[in-house]
XYZ file of C-alpha atoms in Angstrom:
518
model
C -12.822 10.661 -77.443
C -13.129 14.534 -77.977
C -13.613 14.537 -74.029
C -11.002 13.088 -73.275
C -9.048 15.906 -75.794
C -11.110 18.536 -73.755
C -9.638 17.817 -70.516
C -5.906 18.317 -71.969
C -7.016 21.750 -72.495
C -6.784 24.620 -70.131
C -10.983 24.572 -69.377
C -10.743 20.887 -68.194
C -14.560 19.882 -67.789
C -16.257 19.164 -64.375
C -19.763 18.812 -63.213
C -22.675 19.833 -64.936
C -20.068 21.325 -67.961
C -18.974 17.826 -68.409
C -22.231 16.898 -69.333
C -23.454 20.453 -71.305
C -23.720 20.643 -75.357
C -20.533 21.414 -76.912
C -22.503 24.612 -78.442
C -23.494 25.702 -75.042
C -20.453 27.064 -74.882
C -18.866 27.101 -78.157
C -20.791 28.971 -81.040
C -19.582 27.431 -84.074
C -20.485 29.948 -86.258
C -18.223 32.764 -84.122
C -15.494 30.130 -83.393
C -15.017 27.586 -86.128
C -13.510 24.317 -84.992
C -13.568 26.157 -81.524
C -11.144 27.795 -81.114
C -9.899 31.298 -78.938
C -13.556 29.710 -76.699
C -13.113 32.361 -73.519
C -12.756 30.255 -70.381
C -13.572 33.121 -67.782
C -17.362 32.533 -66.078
C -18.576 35.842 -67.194
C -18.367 34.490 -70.972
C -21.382 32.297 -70.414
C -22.607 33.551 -66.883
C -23.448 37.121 -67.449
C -26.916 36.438 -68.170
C -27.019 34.754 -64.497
C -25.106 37.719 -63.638
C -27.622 40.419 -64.487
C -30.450 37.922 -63.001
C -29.079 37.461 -59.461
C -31.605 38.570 -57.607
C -30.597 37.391 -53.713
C -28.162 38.930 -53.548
C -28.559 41.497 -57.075
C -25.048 41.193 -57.739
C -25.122 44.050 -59.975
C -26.605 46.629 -57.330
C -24.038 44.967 -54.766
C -21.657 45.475 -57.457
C -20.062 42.370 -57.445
C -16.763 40.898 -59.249
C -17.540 38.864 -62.317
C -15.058 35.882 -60.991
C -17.883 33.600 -60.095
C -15.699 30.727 -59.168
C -14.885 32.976 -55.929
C -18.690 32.111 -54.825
C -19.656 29.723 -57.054
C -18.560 25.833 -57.702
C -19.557 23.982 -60.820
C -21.166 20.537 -59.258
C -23.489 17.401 -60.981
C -25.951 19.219 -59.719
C -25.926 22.673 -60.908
C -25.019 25.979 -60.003
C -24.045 26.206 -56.189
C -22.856 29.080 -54.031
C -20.103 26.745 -52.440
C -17.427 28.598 -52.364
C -18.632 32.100 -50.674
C -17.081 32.923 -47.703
C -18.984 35.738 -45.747
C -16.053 38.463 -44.897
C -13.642 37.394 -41.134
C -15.126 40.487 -40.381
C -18.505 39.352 -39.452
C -18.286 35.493 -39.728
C -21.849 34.422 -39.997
C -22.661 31.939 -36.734
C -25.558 30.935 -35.054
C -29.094 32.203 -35.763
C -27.144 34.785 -38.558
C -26.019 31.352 -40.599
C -29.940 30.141 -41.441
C -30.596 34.001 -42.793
C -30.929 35.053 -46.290
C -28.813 37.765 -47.491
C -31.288 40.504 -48.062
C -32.739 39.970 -44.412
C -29.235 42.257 -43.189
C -28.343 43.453 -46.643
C -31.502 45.821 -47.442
C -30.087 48.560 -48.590
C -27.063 46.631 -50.797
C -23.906 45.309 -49.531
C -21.309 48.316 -49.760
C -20.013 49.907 -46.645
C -22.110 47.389 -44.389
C -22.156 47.752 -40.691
C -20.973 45.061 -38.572
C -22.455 46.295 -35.282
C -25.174 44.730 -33.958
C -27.873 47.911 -33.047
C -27.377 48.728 -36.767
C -29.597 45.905 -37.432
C -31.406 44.880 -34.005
C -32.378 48.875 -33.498
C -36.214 48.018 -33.766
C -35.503 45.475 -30.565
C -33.834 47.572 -28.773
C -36.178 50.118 -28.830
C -39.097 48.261 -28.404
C -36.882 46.124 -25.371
C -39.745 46.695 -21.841
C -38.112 44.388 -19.250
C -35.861 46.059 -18.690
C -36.177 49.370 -21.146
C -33.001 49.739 -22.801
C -33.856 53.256 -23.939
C -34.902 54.514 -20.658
C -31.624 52.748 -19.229
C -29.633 53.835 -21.302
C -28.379 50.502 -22.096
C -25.657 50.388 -24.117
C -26.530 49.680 -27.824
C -23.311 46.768 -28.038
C -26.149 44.181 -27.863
C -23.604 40.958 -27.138
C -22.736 42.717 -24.214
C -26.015 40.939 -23.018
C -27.316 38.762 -25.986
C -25.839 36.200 -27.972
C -26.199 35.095 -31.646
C -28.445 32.014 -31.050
C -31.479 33.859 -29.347
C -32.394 37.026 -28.603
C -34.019 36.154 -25.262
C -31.975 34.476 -22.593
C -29.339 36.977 -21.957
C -26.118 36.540 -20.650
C -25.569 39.933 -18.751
C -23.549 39.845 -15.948
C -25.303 41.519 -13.085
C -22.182 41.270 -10.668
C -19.560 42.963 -13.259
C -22.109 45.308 -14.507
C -23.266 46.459 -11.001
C -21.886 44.883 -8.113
C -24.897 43.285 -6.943
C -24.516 39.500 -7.399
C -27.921 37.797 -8.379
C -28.123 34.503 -7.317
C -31.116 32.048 -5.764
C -34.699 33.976 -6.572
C -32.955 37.026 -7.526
C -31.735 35.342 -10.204
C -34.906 34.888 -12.289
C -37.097 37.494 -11.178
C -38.096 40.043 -13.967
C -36.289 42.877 -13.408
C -38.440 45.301 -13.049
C -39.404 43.662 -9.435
C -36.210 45.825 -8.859
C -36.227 48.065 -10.970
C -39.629 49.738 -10.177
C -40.433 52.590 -13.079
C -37.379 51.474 -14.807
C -34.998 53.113 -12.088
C -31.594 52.341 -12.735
C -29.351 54.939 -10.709
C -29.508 55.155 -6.675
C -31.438 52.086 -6.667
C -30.745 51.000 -2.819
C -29.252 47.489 -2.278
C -30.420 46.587 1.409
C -33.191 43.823 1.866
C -35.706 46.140 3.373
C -36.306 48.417 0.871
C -37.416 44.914 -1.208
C -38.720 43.563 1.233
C -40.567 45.920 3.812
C -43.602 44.679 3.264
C -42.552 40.966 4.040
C -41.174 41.989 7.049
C -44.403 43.768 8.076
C -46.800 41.037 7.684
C -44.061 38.083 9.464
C -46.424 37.325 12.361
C -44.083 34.577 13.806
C -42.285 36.442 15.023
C -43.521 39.408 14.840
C -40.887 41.439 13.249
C -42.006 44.820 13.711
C -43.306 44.790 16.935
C -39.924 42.229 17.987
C -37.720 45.502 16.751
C -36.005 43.022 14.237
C -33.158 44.286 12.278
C -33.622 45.109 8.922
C -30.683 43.439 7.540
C -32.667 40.288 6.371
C -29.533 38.912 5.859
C -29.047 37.849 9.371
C -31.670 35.145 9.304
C -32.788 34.886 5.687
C -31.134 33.636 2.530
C -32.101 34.183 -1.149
C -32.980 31.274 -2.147
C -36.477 31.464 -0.367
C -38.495 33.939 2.611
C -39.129 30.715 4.233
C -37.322 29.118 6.760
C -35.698 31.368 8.063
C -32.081 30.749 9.309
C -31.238 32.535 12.160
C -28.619 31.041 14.503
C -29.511 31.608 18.103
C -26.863 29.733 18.867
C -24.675 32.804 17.590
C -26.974 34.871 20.725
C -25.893 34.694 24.490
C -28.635 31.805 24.954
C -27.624 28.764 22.439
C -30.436 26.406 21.431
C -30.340 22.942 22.889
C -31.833 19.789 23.389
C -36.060 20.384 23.462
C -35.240 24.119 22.748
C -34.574 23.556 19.674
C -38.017 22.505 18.140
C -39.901 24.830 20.051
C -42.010 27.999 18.903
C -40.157 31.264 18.904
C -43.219 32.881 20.519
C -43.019 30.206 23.500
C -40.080 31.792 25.167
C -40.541 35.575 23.578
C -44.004 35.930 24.909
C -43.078 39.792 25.146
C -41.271 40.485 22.616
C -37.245 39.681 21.586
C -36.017 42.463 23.241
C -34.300 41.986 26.650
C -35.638 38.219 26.807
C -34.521 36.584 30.564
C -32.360 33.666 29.588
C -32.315 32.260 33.082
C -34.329 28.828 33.101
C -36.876 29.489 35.909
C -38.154 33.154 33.622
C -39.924 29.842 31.287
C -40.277 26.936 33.504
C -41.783 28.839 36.604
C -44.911 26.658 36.732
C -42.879 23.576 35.990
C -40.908 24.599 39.330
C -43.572 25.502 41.328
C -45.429 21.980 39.969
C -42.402 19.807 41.247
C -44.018 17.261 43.685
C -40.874 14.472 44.382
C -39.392 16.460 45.340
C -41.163 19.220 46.089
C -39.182 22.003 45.030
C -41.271 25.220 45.884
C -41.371 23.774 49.729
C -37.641 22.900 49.989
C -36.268 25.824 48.762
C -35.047 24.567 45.794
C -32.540 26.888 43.972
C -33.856 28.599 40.899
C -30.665 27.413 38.642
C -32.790 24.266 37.082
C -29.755 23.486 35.253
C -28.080 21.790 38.750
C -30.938 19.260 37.819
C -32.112 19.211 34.530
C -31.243 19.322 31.425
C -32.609 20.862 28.098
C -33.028 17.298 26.882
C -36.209 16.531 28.902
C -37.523 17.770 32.222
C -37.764 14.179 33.645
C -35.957 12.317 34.521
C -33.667 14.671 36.576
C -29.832 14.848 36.161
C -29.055 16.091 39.853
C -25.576 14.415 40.211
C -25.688 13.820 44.074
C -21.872 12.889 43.776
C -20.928 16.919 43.497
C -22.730 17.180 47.277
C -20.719 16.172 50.376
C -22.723 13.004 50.458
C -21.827 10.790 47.094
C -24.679 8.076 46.135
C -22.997 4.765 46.233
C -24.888 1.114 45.873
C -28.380 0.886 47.005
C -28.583 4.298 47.719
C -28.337 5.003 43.592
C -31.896 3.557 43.145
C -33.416 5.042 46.011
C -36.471 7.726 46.104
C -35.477 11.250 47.340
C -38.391 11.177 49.578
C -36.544 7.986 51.480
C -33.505 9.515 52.888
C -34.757 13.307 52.694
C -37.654 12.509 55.415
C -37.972 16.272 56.600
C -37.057 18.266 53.865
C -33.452 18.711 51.570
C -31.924 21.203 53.965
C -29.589 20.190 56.728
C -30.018 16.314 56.085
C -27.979 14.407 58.157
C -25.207 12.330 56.263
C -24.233 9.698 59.191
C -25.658 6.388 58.377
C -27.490 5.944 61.598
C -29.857 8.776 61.197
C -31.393 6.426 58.159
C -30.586 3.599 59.402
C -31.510 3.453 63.031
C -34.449 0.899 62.707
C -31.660 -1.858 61.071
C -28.986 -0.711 64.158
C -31.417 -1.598 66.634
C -33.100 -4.592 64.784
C -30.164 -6.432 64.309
C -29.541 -9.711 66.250
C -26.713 -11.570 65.302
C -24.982 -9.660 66.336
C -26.570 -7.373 69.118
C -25.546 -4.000 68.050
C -27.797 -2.067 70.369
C -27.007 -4.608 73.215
C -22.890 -4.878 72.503
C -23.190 -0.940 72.339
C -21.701 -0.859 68.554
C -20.449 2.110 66.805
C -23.113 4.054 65.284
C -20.505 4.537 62.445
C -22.323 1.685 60.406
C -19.359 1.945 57.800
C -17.112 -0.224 59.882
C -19.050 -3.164 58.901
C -21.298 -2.632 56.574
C -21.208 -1.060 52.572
C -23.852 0.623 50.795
C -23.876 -2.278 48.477
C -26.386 -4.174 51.081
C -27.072 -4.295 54.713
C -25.557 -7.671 54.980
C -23.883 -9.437 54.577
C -21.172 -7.077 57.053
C -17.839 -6.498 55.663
C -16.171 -5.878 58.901
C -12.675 -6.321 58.807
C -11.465 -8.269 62.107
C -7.909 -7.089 60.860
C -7.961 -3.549 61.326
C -8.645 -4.054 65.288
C -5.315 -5.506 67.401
C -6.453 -9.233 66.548
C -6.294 -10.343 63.288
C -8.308 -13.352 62.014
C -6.155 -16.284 60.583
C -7.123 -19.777 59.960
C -9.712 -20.958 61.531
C -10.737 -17.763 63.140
C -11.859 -17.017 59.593
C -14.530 -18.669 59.572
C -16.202 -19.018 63.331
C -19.326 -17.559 64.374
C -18.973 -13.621 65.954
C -20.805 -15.112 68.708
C -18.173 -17.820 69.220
C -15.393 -15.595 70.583
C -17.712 -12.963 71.698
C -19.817 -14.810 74.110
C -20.045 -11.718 76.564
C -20.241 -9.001 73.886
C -17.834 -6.609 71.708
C -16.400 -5.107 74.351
C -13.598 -5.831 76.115
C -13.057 -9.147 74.675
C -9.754 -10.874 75.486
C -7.667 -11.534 72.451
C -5.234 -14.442 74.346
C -5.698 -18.178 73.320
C -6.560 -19.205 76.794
C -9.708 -17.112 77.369
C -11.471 -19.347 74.025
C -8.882 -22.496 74.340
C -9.800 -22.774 78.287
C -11.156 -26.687 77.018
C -9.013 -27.596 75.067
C -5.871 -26.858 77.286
C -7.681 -28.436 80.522
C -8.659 -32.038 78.202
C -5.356 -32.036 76.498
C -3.084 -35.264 78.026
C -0.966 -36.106 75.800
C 0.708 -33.789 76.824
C -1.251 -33.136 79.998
C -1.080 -29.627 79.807
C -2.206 -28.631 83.092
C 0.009 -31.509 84.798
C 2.455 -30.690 82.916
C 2.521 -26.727 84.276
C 2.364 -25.665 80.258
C 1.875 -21.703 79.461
C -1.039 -20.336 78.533
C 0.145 -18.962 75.776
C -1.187 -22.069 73.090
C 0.355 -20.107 70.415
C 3.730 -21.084 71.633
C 2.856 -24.618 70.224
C -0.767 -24.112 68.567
C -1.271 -22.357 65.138
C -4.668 -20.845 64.040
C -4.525 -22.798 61.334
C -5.744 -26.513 63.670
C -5.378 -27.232 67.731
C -3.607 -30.400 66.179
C -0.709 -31.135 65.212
C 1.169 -28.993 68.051
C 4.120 -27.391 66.146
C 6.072 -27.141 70.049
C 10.184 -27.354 69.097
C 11.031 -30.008 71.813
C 14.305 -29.906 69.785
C 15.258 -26.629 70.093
C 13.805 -26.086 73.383
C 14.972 -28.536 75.656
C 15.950 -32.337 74.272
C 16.483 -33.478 70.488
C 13.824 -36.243 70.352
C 12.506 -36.011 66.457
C 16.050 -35.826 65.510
C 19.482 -37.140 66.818
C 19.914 -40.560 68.541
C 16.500 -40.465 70.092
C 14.670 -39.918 66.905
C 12.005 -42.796 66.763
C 13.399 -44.198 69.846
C 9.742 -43.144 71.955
C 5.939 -43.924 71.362
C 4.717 -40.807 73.899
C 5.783 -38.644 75.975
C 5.316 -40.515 79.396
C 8.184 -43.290 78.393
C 10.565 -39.932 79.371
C 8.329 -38.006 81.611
C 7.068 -40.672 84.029
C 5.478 -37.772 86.473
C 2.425 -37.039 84.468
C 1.871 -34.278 86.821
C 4.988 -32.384 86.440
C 6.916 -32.776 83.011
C 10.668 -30.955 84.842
C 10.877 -34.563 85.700
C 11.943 -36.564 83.274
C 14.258 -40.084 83.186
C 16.832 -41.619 80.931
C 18.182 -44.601 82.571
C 14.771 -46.003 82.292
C 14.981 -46.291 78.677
C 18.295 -47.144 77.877
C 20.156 -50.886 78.355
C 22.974 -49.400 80.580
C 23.350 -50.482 84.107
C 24.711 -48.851 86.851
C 27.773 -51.185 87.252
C 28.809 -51.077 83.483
C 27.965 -47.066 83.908
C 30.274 -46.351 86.978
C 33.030 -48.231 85.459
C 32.803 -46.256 82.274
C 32.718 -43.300 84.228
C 35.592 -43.630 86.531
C 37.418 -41.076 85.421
C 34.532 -38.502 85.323
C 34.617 -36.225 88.366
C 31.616 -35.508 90.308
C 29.366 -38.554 88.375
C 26.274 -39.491 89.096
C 24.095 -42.405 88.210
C 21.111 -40.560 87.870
C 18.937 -38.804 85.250
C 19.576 -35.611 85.550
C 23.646 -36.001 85.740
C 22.841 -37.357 82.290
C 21.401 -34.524 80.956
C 23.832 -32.175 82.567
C 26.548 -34.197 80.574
C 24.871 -34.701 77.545
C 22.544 -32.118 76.574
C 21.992 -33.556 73.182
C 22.103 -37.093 73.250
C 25.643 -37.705 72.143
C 28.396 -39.666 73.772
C 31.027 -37.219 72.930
C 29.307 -33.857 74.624
């Protein structure tokens, strides 16, 4: 009930006061019924005051409002409420620290720079020496509030000499040798001389390298190296690239030939098919070969005036290039004589053929021949397509007729129906005959001479004898044989026709076609 009356008063009661002897506060023999009780901290707090020991709040000279540091909690007297100055906010490693480990001497006119505190580690700083430096004594500059080691300077801004791959965690004094700061050079060599003297593949020193490392090294390691040859006159290809630099500069990388026979002399000279010392070969192995392999060769025959076509792709050099690879013929017959000469169906040597093979034959394969019949003055139709050479040429290839007759000779003489030879018929066959079969004829008796597949006569015949009754001579021929008119009824029905004849031949004269009315 009375604390319930307390907290209407203007000391309301929390934390441990809630719970503290009324007489802890109020003396009852000072204040009676406790009254005009001071409610300022100092009141009952001096004695904690004058005791404060971390930090002595008297030496420090502190205000006497402890509630500006101090909260009143369950659990006692707690520093909740201190708030170390914006001017040095207390972060990192500086939060865990007690107060006297900065504030030694007391805590008026405290400085706020770093060196005024971290003097002793700067001075005693060896890699590098900030005192022989001359670093500057604004420690973040470099260091941070968390550690001391680790720092955070910025090589690059501070010097203009980026650090990055092993550069970047070396000690410094690999650099700085003695502690040298000023005029320190920058270029590889001056690092690095002695790596540059002891490179025995290649040879740097002796190879008159440049000393700008640069050019083939990196900083991330020595080793490998990573010069570009390709960025030389002589870019590595093919084989070249895995090879040893010391198997091409055998004397050094000065003035190195870059022509392919300087290296491959022996391989040159070694060449048995073909053999390339013997024929002359030209020195230029890259007509050839490649950088790929040395075998197989890439010699592209096609870029000569002889392209390799067919069979003669997968033939041996040695085959057509009998004497040597200068001057070899290119005509067909200077290979292929022995096939000219052996050949039998037909005779080539006999019938005196071309020695231009190429007229019948491809590269493709001796035979079968691809001559074409239709590029000469007779072209082969029907069944000339498909008979024998020998067939037509039955006294050789030269001079051969090209009329019907000269083959046909049989057929015209044992022909009789028509007989052709009775019968007085041209020579020519192919005025009736196509290439195509001797039979059927396709002769236009029609057109020619008499309508007979056409017209009144048109199935009016079996052969031709039941018109031409001379077998021997078809110009004589006969209609009144075949037809049911007799002279009598013929005369009469002629009367009036000057210069009529009853005979075959008036009948034609009148009526060339057949018809009554012509």
């Amino acid at each position: 009930d009375q604390f319930e009356k307390h907290q209407l008063t203007r000391f309301p009661l929390t934390g441990v006061h809630a719970v503290a002897d009324c007489d802890a506060c109020h003396d009852v023999n000072q204040y009676s019924q406790f009254r005009n009780t001071p409610v300022d901290c100092q009141f009952c707090h001096e004695q904690d005051y004058i005791a404060a020991e971390d930090p002595n709040h008297q030496m420090a000279g502190y205000p006497m409002q402890c509630d500006q540091c101090h909260s009143v909690t369950q659990r006692g007297w707690r520093m909740d409420n201190f708030v170390h100055t914006e001017r040095f906010p207390l972060v990192g490693s500086h939060a865990g620290l007690t107060c006297n480990a900065c504030h030694q001497n007391g805590y008026k006119n405290m400085s706020s720079e770093c060196y005024a505190c971290h003097e002793p580690d700067y001075n005693l700083a060896k890699s590098p020496d900030h005192v022989v430096f001359g670093f500057l004594t604004n420690c973040q500059l470099c260091h941070n509030e968390t550690v001391w080691q680790g720092t955070t300077f910025d090589h690059m801004q501070r010097s203009g000499f980026e650090l990055v791959g092993q550069h970047s965690h070396i000690s410094c004094n690999n650099c700085h040798v003695d502690n040298q700061v000023t005029n320190l050079a920058r270029d590889c060599h001056t690092c690095h001389e002695q790596d540059y003297v002891s490179v025995a593949n290649p040879d740097h020193a002796s190879g008159h390298f440049p000393f700008d490392c640069t050019q083939c090294h990196t900083q991330n390691a020595w080793q490998p190296a990573t010069f570009n040859h390709d960025e030389t006159a002589f870019p590595l290809t093919g084989r070249h690239t895995t090879v040893q630099c010391a198997d091409c500069h055998t004397s050094g990388y000065q003035g190195t030939p870059t022509d392919c026979y300087s290296c491959h002399r022996t391989d040159y000279q070694g060449a048995a098919d073909p053999d390339h010392a013997q024929n002359n070969f030209d020195h230029d192995c890259t007509a050839c070969h490649s950088t790929s392999a040395w075998t197989p060769a890439t010699f592209d025959h096609n870029q000569t005036t002889f392209p390799l076509t067919g069979k003669h792709t997968s033939v041996q050099c040695a085959d057509c290039h009998t004497s040597g690879y200068q001057g070899t013929p290119t005509d067909c017959y200077s290979c292929h004589r022995t096939d000219y000469q052996g050949a039998a169906d037909p005779d080539h040597a006999q019938n005196n053929f071309d020695h231009d093979c190429t007229a019948c034959h491809s590269t493709s394969a001796w035979t079968p021949a691809t001559f074409d019949h239709n590029q000469t003055t007779f072209p082969l139709t029907g069944k000339h397509t498909t008979a024998q050479c020998a067939d037509c040429h039955t006294s050789g290839y030269q001079g051969t007729p090209t009329d019907c007759y000269f083959c046909h000779k049989q057929d015209y003489d044992e022909t009789v129906d028509p007989n052709h030879v009775g019968a007085g018929f041209p020579q020519s066959c192919d005025d009736c005959h196509s290439t195509n079969a001797w039979q059927p004829a396709n002769w236009d008796h029609d057109a020619q001479y008499f309508p007979i597949y056409s017209g009144e006569h048109k199935g009016e015949w079996d052969n031709c004898a039941d018109c031409h009754v001379n077998s021997s001579n078809y110009q004589v021929f006969e209609c009144i044989n075949c037809h049911e008119h007799n002279k009598t009824k013929m005369d009469d029905k002629h009367s009036d026709v000057r210069n009529y004849q009853y005979n075959s031949q008036a009948c034609y004269d009148c009526h060339p076609r057949g018809k009554e009315e012509d």
